[in-house]
Short mmCIF file of C-alpha atoms (C1' of nucleotides) in Angstrom, two decimals:
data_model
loop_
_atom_site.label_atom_id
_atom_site.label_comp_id
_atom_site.label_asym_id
_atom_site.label_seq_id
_atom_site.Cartn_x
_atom_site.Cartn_y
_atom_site.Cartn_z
CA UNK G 251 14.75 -25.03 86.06
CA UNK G 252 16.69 -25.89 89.28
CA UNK G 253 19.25 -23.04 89.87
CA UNK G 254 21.52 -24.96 91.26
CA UNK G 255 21.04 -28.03 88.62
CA UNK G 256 21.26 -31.04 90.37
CA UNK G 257 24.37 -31.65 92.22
CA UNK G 258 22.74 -30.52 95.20
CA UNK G 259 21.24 -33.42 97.22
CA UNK G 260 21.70 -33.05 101.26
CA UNK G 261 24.28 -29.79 100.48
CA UNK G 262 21.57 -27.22 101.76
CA UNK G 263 21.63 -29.70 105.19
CA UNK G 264 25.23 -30.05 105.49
CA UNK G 265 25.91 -26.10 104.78
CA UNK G 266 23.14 -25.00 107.07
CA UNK G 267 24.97 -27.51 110.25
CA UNK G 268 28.13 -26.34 109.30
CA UNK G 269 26.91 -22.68 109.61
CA UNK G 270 24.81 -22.77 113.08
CA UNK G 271 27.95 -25.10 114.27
CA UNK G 272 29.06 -21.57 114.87
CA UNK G 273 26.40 -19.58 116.25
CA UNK G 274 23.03 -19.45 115.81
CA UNK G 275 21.23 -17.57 113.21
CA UNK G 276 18.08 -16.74 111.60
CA UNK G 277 16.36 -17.93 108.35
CA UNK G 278 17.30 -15.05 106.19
CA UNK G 279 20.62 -14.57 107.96
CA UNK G 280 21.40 -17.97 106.96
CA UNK G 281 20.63 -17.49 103.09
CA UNK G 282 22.67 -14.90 103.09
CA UNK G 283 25.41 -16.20 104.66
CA UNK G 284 25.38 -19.23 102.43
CA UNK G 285 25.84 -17.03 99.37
CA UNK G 286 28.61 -14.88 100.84
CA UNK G 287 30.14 -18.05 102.24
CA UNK G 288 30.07 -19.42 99.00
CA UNK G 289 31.28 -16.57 97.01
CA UNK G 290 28.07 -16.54 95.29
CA UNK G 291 28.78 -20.68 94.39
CA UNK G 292 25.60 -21.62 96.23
CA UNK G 293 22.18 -19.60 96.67
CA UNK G 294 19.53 -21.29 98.24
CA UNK G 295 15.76 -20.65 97.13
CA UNK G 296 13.41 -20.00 100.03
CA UNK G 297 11.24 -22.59 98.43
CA UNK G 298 14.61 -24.93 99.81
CA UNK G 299 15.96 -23.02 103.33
CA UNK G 300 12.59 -23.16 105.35
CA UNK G 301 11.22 -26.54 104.16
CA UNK G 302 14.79 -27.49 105.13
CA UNK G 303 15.13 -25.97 108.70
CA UNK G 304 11.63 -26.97 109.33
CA UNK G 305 12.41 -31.05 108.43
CA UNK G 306 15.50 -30.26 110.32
CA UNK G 307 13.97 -29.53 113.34
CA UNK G 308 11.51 -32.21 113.31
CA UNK G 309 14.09 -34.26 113.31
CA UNK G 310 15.90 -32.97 115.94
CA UNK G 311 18.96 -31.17 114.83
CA UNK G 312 18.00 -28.14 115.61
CA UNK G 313 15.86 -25.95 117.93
CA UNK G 314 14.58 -22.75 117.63
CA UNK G 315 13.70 -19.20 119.59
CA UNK G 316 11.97 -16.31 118.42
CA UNK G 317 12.87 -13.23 118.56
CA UNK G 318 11.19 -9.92 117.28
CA UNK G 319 13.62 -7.24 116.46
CA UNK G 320 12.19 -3.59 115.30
CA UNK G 321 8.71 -4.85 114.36
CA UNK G 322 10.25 -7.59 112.66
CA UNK G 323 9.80 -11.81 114.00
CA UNK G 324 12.98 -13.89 113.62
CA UNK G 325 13.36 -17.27 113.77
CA UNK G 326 16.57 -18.40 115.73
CA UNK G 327 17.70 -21.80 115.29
CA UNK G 328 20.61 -23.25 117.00
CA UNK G 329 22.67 -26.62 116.40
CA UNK G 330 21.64 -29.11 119.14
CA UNK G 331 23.72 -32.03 120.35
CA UNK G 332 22.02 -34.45 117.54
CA UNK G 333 22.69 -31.89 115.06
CA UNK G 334 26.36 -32.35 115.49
CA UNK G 335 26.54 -35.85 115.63
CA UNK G 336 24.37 -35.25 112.24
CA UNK G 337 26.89 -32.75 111.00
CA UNK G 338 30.03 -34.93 111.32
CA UNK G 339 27.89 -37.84 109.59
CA UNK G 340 27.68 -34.95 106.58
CA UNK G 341 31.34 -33.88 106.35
CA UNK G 342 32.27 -37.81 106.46
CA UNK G 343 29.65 -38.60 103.26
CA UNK G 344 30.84 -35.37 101.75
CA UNK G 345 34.62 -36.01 101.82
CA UNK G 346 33.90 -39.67 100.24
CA UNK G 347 31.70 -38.77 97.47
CA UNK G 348 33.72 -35.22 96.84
CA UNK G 349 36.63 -37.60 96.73
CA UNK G 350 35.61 -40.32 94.42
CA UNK G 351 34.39 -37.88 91.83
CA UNK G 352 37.80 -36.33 92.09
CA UNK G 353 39.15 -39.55 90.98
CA UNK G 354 36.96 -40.44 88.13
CA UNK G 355 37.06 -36.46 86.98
CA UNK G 356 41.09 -36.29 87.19
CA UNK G 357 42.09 -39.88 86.26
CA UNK G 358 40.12 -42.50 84.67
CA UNK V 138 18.68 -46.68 103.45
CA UNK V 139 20.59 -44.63 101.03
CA UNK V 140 24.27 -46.58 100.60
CA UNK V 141 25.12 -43.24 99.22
CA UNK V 142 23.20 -41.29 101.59
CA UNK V 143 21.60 -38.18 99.88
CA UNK V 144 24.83 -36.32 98.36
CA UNK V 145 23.99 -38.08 95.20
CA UNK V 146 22.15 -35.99 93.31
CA UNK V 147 23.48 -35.57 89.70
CA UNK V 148 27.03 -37.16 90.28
CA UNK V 149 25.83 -40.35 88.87
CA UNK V 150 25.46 -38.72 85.48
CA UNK V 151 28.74 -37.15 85.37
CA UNK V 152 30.80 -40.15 86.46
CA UNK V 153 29.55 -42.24 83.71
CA UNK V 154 29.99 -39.56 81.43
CA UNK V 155 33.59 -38.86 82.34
CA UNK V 156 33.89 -42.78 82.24
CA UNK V 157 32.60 -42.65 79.20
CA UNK V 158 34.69 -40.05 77.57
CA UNK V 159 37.60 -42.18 77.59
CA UNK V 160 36.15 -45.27 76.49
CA UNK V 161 32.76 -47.52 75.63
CA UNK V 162 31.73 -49.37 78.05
CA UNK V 163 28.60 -51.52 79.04
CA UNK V 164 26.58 -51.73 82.10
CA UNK V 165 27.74 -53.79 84.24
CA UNK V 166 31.41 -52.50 83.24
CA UNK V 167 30.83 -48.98 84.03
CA UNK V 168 29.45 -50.23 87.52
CA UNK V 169 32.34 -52.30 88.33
CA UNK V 170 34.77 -49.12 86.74
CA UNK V 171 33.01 -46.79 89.10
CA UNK V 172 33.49 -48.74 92.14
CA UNK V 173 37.67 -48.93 91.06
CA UNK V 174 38.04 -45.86 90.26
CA UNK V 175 36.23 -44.02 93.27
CA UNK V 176 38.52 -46.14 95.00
CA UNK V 177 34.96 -47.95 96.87
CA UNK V 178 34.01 -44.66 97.76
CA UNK V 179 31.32 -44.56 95.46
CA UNK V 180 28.92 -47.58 94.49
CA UNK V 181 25.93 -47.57 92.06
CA UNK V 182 23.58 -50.12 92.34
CA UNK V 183 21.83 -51.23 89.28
CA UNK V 184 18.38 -49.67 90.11
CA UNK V 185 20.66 -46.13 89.85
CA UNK V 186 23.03 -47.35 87.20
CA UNK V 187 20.81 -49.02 84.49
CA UNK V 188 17.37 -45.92 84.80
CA UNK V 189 20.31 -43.43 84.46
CA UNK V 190 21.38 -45.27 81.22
CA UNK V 191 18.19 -45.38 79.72
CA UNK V 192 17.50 -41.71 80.71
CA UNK V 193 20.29 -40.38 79.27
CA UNK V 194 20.66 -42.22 76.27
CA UNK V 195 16.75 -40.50 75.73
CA UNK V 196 17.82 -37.67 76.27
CA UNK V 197 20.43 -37.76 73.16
CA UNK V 198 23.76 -37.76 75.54
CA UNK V 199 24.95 -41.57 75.03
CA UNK V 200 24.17 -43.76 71.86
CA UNK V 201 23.89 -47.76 72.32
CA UNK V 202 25.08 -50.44 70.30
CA UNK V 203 24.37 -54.55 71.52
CA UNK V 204 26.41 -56.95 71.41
CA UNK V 205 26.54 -60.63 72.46
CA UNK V 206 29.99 -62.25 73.80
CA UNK V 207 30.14 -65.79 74.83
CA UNK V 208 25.72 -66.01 75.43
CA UNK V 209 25.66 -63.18 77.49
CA UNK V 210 24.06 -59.85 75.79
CA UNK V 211 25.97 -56.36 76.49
CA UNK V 212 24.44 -52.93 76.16
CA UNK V 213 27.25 -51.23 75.33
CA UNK V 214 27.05 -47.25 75.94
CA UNK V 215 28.97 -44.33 74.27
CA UNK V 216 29.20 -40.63 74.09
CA UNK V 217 27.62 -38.23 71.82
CA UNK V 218 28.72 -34.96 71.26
CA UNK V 219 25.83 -33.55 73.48
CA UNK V 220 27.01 -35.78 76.01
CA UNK V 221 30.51 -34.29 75.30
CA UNK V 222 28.98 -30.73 76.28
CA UNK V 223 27.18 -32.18 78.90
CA UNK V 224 30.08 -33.74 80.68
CA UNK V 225 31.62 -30.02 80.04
CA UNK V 226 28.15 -28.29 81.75
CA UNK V 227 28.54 -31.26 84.70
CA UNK V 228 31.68 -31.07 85.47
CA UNK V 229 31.59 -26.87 85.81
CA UNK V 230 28.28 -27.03 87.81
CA UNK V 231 30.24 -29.83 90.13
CA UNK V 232 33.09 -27.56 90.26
CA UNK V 233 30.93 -24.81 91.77
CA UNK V 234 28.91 -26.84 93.84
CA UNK V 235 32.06 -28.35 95.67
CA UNK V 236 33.94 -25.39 95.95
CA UNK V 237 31.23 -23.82 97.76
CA UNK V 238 30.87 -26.14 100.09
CA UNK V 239 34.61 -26.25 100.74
CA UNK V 240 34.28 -22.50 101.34
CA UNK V 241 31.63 -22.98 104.37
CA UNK V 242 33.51 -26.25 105.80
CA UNK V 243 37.06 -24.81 105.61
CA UNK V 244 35.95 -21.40 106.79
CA UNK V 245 32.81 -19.79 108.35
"C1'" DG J 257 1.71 9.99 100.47
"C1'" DT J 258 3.12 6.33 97.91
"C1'" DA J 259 5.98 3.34 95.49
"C1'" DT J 260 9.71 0.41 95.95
"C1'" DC J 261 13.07 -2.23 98.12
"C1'" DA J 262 15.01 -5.10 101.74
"C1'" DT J 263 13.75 -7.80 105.45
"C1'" DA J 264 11.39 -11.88 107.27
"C1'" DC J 265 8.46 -15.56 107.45
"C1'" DC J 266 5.56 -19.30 105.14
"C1'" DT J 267 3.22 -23.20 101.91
"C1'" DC J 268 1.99 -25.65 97.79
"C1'" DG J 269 2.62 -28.45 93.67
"C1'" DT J 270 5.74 -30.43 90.53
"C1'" DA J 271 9.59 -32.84 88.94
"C1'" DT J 272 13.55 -35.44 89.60
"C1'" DA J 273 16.03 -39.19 90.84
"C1'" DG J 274 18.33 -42.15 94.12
"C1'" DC J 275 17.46 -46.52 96.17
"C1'" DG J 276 16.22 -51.33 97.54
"C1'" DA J 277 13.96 -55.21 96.19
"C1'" DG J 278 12.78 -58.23 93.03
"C1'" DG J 279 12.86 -60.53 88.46
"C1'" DT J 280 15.15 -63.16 84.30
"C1'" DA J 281 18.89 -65.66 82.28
"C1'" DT J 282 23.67 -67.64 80.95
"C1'" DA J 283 28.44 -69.39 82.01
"C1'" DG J 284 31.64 -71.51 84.75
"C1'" DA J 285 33.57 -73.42 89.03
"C1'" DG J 286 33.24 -76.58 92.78
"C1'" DC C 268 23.56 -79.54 91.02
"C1'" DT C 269 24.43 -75.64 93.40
"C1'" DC C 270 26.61 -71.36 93.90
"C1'" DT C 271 28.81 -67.28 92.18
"C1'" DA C 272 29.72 -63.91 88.76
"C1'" DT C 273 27.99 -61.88 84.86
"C1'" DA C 274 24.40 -59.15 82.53
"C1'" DC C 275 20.24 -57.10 81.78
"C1'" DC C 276 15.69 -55.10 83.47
"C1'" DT C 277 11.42 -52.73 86.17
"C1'" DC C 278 8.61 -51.20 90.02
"C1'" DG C 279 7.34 -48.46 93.89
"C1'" DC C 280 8.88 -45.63 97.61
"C1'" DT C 281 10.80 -41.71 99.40
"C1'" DA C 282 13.31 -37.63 99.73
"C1'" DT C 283 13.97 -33.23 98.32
"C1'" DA C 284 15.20 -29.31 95.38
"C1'" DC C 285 12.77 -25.77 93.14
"C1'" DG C 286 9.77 -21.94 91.50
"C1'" DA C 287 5.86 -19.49 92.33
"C1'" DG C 288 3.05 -17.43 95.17
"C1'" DG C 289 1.44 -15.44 99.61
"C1'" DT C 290 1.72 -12.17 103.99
"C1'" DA C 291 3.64 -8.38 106.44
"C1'" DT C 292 6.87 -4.66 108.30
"C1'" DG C 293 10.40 -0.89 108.04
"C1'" DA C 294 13.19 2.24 105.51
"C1'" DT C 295 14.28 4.90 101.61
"C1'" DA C 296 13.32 7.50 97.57
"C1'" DC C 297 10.39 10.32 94.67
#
DNA sequence: GTATCATACCTCGTATAGCGAGGTATAGAG
DNA sequence: CTCTATACCTCGCTATACGAGGTATGATAC
């Protein structure tokens, strides 16, 4: 059963943008980030984040560095130029559909 | 292309639910209500609007009843209690799912 | 010393479902 | 007689969320 039902189509892409618009973090950093971010709201699956940072790359939005810290390999990705542009596309498709469904939800 | 690019996921369910909370309505209706009342923010085309129909009327959540006005045949669609709790179990899930994202684009 | 937990990465298979394109048919307007 | 709006439908493609499972290290607890 999905966790997050199924209200969640592009969200993991958009959150993870919005987060490495900031800085750049790690895989693990990032899942935990989203759930503190979220105030629990939203916990991403492994199964989702990597599959997700990995088609994310591909495609361009972001690029990565490793890093081992005490023993330990981390994955560093950081926003690139595209990924912005990308992120901005997002927030715009977020606000719309966030918006409509507020209409239909409060007023009919 | 996705017209609704891929934020989708779920939300047609719960608009025609909500939609259909207030009123019965038939197919092509409930297309044309969506695209008022999101304001054109939100658009269904029929290969989303009329699979959704059938799926959820399967599943128990809307109950159908035909009817033919002036040659043309309408499907029209309304809610069952278990699509009254499922509007309820929607609507929550989209609550969380929205607010969380507001937390990570507001904030960091 | 060893069990357990947190950290840190990964892949695979399945299921869902959004989407465009295409199909059928009637009514009414021009 | 053509075009538009109405009204229904299916098919195949693609994207992707998800759980389960796998590997490995370091730190803490017993």
């Amino acid at each position: 059963m999905a966790q997050n039902s199924s209200l969640m189509s592009g969200v993991p892409e958009l959150l993870v943008l919005r987060l490495l618009s900031a800085r750049e973090m790690y895989g693990y950093q990032l899942a935990v980030a989203i759930r503190e971010t979220t105030r629990e709201a939203i916990s991403l699956g492994e199964g989702v984040l990597y599959p997700a940072l990995h088609a994310m790359e591909n495609r361009g939005f972001l690029k990565t560095r490793r890093r081992t810290v005490s023993g330990r390999t981390r994955v560093y990705y950081a926003s690139t130029p595209k990924g912005r542009r990308r992120l901005n596309e997002l927030s715009q498709e977020w606000r719309r559909i966030a918006g409509g469904v507020e209409w239909v939800l409060a007023g009919i």
